[in-house]
Tab-separated table of C-alpha atoms and ligand atoms in Angstrom:
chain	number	residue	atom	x	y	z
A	1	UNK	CA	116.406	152.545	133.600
A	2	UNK	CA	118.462	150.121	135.911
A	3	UNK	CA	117.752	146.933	137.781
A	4	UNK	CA	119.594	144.279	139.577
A	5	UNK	CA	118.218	140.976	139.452
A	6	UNK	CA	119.833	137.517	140.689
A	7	UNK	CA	119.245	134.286	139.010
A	8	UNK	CA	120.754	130.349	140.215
A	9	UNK	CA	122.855	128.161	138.257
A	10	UNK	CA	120.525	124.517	137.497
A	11	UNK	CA	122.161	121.046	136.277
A	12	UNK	CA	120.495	119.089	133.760
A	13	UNK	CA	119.488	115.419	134.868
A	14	UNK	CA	118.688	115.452	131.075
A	15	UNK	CA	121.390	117.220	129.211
A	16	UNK	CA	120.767	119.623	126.346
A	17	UNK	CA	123.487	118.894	124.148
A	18	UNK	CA	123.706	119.709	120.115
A	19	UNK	CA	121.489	122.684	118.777
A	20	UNK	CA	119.035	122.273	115.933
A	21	UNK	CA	119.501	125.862	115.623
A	22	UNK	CA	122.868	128.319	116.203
A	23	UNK	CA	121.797	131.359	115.856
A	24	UNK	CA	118.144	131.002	117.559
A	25	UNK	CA	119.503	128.555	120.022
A	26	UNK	CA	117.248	126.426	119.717
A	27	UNK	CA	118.081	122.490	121.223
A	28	UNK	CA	117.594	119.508	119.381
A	29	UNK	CA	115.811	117.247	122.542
A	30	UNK	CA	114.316	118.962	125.390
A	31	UNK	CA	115.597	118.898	128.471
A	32	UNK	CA	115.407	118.884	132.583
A	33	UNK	CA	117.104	120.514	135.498
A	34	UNK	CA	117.235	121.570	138.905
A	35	UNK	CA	118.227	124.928	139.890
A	36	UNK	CA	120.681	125.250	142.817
A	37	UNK	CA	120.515	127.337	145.616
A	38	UNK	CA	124.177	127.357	146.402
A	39	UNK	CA	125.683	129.134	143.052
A	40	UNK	CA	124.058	131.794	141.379
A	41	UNK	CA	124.637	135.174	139.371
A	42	UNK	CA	124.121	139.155	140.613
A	43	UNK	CA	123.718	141.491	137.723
A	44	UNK	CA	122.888	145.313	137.604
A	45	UNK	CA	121.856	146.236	133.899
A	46	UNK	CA	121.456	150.269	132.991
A	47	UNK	CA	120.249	151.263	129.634
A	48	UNK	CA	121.084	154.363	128.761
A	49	UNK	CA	120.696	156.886	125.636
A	50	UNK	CA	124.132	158.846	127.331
A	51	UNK	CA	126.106	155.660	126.766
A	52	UNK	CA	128.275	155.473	123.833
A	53	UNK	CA	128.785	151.896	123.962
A	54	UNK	CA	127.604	148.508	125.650
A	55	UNK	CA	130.050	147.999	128.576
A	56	UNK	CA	130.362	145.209	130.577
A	57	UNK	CA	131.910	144.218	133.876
A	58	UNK	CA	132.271	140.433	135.691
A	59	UNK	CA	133.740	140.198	139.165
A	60	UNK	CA	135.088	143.773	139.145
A	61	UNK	CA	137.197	143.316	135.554
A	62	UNK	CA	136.035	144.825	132.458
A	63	UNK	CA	135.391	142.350	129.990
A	64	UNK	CA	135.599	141.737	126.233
A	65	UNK	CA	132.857	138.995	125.997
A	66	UNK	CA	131.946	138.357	122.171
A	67	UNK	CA	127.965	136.204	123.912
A	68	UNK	CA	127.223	139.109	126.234
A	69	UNK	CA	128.031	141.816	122.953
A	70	UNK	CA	125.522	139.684	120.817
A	71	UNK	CA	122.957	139.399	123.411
A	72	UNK	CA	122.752	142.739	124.431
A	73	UNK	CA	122.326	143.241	120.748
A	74	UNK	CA	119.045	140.729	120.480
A	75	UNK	CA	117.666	142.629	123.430
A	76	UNK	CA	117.817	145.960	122.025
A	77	UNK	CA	116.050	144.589	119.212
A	78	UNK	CA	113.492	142.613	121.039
A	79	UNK	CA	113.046	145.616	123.548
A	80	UNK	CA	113.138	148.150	120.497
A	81	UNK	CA	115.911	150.217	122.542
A	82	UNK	CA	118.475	152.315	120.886
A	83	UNK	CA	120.323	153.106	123.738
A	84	UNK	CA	123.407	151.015	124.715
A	85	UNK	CA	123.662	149.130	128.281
A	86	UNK	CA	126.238	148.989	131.332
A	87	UNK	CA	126.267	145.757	132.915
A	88	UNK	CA	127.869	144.536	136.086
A	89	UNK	CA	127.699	141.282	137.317
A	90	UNK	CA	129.164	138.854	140.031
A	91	UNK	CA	129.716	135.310	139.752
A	92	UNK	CA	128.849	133.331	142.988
A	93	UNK	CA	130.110	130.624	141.062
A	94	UNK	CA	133.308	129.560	139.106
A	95	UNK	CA	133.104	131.053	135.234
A	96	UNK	CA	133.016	128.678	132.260
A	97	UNK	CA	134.038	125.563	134.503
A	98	UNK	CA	131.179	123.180	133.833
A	99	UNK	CA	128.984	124.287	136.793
A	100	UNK	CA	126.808	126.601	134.847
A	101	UNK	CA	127.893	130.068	135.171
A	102	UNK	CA	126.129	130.565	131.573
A	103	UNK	CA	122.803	129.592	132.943
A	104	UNK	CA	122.307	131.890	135.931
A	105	UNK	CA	124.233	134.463	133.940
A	106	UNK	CA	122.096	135.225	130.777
A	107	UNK	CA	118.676	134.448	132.792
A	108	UNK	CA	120.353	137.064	135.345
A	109	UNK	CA	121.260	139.436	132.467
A	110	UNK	CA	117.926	138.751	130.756
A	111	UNK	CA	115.663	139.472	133.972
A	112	UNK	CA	117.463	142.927	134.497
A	113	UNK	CA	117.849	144.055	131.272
A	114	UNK	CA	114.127	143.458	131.090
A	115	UNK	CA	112.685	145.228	134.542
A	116	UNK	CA	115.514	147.796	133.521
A	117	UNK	CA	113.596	149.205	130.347
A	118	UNK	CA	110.569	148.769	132.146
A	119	UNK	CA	109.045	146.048	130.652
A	120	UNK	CA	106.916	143.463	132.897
A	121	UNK	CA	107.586	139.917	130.691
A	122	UNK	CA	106.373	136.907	131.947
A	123	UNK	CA	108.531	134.014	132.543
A	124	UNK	CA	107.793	132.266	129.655
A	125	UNK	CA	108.728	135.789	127.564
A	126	UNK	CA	111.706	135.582	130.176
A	127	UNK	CA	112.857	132.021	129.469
A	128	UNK	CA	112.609	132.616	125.826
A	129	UNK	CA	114.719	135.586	125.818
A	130	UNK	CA	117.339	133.673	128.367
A	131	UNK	CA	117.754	131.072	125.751
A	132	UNK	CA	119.092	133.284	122.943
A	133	UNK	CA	122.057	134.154	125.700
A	134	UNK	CA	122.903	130.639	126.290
A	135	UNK	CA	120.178	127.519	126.441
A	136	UNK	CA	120.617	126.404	129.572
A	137	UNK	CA	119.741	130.096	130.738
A	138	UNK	CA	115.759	129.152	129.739
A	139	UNK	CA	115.835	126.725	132.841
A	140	UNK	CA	117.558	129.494	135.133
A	141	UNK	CA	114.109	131.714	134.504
A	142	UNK	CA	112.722	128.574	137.096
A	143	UNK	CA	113.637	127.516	140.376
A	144	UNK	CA	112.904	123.897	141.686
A	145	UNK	CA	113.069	121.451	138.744
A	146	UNK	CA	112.580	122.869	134.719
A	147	UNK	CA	111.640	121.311	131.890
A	148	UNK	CA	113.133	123.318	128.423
A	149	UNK	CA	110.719	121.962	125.874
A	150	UNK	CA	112.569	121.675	122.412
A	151	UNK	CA	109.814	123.535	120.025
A	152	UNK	CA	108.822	122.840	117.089
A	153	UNK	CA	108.551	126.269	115.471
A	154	UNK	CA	111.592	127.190	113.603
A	155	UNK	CA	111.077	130.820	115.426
A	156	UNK	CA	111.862	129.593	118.797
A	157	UNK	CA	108.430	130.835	119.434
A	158	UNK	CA	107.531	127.468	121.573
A	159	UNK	CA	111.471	126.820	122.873
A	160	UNK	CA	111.009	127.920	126.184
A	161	UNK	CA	111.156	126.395	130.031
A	162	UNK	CA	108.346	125.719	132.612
A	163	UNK	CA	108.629	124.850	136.524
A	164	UNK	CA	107.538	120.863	137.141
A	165	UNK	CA	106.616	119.872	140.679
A	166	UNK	CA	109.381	118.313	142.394
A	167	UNK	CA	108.442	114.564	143.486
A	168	UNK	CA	106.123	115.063	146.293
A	169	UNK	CA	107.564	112.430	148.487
A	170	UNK	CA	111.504	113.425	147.649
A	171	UNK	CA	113.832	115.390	149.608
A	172	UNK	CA	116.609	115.895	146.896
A	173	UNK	CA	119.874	117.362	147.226
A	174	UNK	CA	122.755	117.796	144.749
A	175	UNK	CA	126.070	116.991	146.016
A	176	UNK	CA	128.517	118.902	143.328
A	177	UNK	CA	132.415	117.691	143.784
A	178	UNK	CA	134.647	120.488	142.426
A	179	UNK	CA	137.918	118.415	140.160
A	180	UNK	CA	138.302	121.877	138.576
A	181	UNK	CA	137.115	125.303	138.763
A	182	UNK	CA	139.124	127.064	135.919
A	183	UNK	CA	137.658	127.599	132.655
A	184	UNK	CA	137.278	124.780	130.173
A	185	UNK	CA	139.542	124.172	127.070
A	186	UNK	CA	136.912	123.200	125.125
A	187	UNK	CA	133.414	125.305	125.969
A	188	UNK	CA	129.872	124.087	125.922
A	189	UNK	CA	128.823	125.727	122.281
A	190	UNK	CA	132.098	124.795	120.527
A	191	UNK	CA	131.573	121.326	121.914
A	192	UNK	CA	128.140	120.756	121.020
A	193	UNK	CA	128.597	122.141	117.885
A	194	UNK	CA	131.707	119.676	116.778
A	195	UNK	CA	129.240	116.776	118.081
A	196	UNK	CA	126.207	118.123	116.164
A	197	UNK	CA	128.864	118.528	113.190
A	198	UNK	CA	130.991	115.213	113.285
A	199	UNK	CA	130.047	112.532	116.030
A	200	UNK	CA	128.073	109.497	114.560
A	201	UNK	CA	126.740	108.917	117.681
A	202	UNK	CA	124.985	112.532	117.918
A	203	UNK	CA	121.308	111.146	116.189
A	204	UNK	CA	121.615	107.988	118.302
A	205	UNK	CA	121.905	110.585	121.315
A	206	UNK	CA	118.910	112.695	120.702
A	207	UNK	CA	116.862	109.585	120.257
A	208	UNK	CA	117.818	108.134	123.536
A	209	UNK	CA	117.394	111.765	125.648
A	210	UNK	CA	114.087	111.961	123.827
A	211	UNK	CA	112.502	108.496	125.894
A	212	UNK	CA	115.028	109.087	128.800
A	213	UNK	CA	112.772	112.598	129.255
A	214	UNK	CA	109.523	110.520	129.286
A	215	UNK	CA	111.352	107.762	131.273
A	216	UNK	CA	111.799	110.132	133.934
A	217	UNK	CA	108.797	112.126	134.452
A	218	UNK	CA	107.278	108.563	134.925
A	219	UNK	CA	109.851	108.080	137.573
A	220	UNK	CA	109.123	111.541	138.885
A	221	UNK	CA	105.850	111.056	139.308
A	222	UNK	CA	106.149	107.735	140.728
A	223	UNK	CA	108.380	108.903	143.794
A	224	UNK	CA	110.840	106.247	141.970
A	225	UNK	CA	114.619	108.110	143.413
A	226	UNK	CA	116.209	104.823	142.250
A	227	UNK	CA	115.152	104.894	138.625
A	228	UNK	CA	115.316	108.467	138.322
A	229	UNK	CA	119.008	108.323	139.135
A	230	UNK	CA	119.769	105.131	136.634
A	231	UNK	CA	118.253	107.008	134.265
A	232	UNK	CA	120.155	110.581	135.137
A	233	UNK	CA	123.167	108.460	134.975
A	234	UNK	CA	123.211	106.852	131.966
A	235	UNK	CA	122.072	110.131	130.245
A	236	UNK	CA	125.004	111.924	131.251
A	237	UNK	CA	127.163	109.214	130.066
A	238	UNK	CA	125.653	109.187	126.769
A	239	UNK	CA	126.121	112.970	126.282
A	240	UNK	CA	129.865	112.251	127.012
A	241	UNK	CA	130.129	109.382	124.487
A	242	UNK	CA	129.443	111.469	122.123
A	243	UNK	CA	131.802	113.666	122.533
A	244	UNK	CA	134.249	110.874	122.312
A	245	UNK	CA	133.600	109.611	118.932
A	246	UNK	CA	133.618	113.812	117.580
A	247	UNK	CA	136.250	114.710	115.004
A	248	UNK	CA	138.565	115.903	116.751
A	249	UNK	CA	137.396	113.663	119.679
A	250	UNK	CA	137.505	115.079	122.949
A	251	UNK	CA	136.522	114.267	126.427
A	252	UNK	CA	135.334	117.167	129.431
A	253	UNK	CA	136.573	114.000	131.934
A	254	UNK	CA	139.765	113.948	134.101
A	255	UNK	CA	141.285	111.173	136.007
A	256	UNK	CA	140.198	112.657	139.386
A	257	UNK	CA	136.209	113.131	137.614
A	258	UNK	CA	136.498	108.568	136.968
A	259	UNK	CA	137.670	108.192	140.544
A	260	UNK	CA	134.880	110.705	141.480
A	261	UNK	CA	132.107	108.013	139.518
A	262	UNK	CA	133.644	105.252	141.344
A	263	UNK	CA	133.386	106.563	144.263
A	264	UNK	CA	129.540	106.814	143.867
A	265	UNK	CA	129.549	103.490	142.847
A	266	UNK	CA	130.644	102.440	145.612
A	267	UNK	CA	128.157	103.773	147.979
A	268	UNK	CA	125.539	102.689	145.993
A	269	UNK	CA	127.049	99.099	147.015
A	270	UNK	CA	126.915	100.297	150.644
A	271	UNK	CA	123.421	100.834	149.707
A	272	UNK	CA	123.384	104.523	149.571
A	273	UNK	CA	121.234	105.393	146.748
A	274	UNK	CA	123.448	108.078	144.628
A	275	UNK	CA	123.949	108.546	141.144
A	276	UNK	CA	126.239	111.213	139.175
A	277	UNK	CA	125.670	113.412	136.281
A	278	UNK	CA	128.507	115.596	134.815
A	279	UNK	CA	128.252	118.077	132.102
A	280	UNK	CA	130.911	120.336	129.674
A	281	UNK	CA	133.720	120.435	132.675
A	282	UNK	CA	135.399	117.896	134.897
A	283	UNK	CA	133.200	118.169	137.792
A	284	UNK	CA	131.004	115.752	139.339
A	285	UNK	CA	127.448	116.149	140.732
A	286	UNK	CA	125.967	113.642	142.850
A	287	UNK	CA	122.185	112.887	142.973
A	288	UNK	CA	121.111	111.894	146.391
A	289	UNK	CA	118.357	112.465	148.671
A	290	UNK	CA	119.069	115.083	151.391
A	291	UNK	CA	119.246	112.232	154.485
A	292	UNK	CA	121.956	111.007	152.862
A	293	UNK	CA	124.102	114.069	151.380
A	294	UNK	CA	126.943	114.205	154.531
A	295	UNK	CA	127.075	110.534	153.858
A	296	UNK	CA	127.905	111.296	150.185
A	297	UNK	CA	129.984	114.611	150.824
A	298	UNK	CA	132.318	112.043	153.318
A	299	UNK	CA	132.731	109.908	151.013
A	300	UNK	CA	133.682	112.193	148.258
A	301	UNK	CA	136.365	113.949	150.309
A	302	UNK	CA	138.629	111.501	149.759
A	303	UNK	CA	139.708	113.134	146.596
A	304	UNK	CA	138.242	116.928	146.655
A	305	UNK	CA	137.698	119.263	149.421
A	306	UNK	CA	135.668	121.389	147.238
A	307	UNK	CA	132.261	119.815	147.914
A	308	UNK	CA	128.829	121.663	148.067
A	309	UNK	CA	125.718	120.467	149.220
A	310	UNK	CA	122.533	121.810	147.055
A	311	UNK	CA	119.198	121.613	147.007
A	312	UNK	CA	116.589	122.837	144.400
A	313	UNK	CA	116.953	126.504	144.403
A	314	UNK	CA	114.886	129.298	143.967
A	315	UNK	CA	113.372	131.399	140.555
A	316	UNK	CA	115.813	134.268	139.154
A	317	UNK	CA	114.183	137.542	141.127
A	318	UNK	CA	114.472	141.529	140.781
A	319	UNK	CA	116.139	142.670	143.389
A	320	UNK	CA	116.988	146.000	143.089
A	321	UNK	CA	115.591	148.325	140.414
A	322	UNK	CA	114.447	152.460	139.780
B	401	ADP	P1	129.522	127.186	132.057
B	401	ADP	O1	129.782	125.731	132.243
B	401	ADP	O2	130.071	127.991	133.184
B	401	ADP	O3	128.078	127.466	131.755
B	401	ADP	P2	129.896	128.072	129.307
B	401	ADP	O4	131.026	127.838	128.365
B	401	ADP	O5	128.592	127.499	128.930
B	401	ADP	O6	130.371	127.567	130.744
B	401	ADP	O7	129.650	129.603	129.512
B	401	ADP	C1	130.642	130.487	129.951
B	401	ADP	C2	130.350	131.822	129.332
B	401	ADP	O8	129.163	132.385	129.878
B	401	ADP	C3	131.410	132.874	129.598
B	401	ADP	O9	132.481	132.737	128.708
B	401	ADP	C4	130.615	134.156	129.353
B	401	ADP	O10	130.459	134.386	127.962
B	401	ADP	C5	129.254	133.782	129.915
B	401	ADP	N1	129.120	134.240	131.296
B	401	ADP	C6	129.524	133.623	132.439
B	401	ADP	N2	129.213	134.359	133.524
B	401	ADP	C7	128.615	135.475	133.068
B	401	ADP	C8	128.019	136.617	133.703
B	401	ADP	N3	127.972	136.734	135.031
B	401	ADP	N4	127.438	137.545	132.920
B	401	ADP	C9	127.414	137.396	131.575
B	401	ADP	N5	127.951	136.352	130.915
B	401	ADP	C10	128.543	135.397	131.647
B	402	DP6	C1	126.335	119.998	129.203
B	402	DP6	O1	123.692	126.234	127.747
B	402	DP6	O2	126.156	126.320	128.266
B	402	DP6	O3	125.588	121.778	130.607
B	402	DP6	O4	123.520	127.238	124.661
B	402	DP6	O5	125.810	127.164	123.707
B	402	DP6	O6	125.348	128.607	125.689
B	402	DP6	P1	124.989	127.348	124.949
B	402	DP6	O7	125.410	126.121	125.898
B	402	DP6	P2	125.070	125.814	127.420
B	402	DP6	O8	125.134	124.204	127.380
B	402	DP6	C2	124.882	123.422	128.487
B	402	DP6	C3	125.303	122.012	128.224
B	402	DP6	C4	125.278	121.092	129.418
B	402	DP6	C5	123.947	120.382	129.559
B	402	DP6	C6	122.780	121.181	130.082
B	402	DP6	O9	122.959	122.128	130.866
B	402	DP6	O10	121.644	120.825	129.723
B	403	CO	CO1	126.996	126.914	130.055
């Protein structure tokens, strides 16, 4: 009754942000992302009737972690298990910070806890259950690029990720610039839910995210980098005015993550095609295509030595199990 299982972190190109649903998690516009294969999440899951409690451990420190509690919760009842679990995980990847520690986490947590009481689920059962952790986890399930399809059930039945092909004729890499790596003030869930709550700009947002999805599987499938990265842009920069108009308004940007955006700009006037998406943290990630990523990195350095080149990574996998 134990498995370890390892899933990657992914950043949307087109955010999820505002739930139609809390308790489901269930989004209110789909969404797309590519998984990493620089950061992702190691967890060990054991279920068993000798434990008196759910326990759970992240980087070596015993944790108190109110998501984890409730999910192990949803599994027991999805799983029909009575008995409680012990989970240990590792973080190749800073917690809470905006680079999607939630994501590989609960698709991670989801896959063990799964091949640990012995189940086989498929990866659409697998994305479906990742979701109720957090809903960027759905994408995790996937390597390469995702698409989380919104749903129209209100069970979540049809809220679930798929793979996409990757544009056949684009070598893409994902130049992420660290500002930060401590946890956020302000994390993903509360924000969302003071945007789905109070911004007037949060119906406007789920319009737009709606035809910028369309907008760029056209793109996609057209081999079009230059339009898919206008359009990745400008999404991200919508999700963050949004925030900006909440009540009480707030913004995940810092000085250094502005200087960051102009610093793309820039190369984009040097004629380096590169466009940046950032999501609940101060970090920036760079679109680019893969001949063009040290180019990017160097040009980046100027203001952060934290700088990782990625590339779509691969689909959360058992490693390890009885
Ligand atoms: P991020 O930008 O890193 O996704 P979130 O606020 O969305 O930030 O999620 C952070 C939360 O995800 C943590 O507070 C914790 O509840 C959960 N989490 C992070 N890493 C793990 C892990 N390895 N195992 C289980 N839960 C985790
Ligand atoms: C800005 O999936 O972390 O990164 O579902 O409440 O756990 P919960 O939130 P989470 O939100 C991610 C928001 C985002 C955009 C995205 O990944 O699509
Ligand atoms: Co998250």
């Amino acid at each position: 009754m134990k498995a370890t299982a390892i899933a990657h972190t992914n950043i949307a190109l087109i955010k999820y942000w505002g739930k139609r649903d809390n308790v489901l998690i269930l989004p209110a516009n789909s969404s797309l992302s590519m998984t990493l294969d620089q950061f992702y999440t190691e967890t060990t899951v054991e279920w068993s009737d000798s434990f008196t409690e759910d326990q759970f451990s992240l980087n070596g420190k015993i944790q108190s972690d109110a998501k984890v509690g409730r999910f192990l919760s949803i599994l027991r009842d999805q799983f029909s298990l009575t008995s409680f679990a012990h989970v240990t995980s590792t973080n190749h990847v800073p917690t809470a910070a905006g680079l999607a520690s939630s994501a590989s986490a609960f698709a991670a947590l989801a896959l063990a806890a799964s091949k640990a009481a012995g189940r086989n689920d498929d990866e659409t059962t697998l994305s479906r259950l990742a979701r109720q952790g957090s809903g960027s986890a759905s994408r995790s399930i996937f390597g390469g690029l995702a698409i989380w399809q919104k749903g129209e059930a209100n069970d979540g039945s049809d809220s679930y990720a798929y793979e996409i092909p990757t544009p056949s004729k684009l070598d893409l890499a994902l130049v992420v610039a660290v500002v930060d790596a401590g946890p956020k003030k302000v994390d993903s869930r509360l924000g969302m839910q003071t945007t789905v709550e109070t911004s007037p700009f949060f119906e406007a947002w789920t319009k737009q995210a709606t035809l910028d999805l369309e907008a760029m599987q056209r793109a996609m499938k057209e081999n079009d980098f230059v339009t898919m990265g206008e359009i990745a842009e400008r999404n991200a920069l919508t999700m963050h005015a949004t925030t900006m108009a909440a009540n009480p308004p707030f913004t995940y940007m810092q000085p250094l993550s502005l200087a960051l955006m102009d610093a793309v700009r820039d190369l984009r006037v040097a004629g380096i095609p590169a466009y940046f998406t950032m999501d609940a943290g101060p970090n920036v990630k760079v679109l680019c295509l893969t001949k063009d990523a040290e180019r990017v990195k160097e040009a980046l350095s100027v203001h952060t030595s934290l700088l990782y080149i990625c590339h779509p990574g691969p689909k959360a996998r058992v490693i390890t199990h009885d």
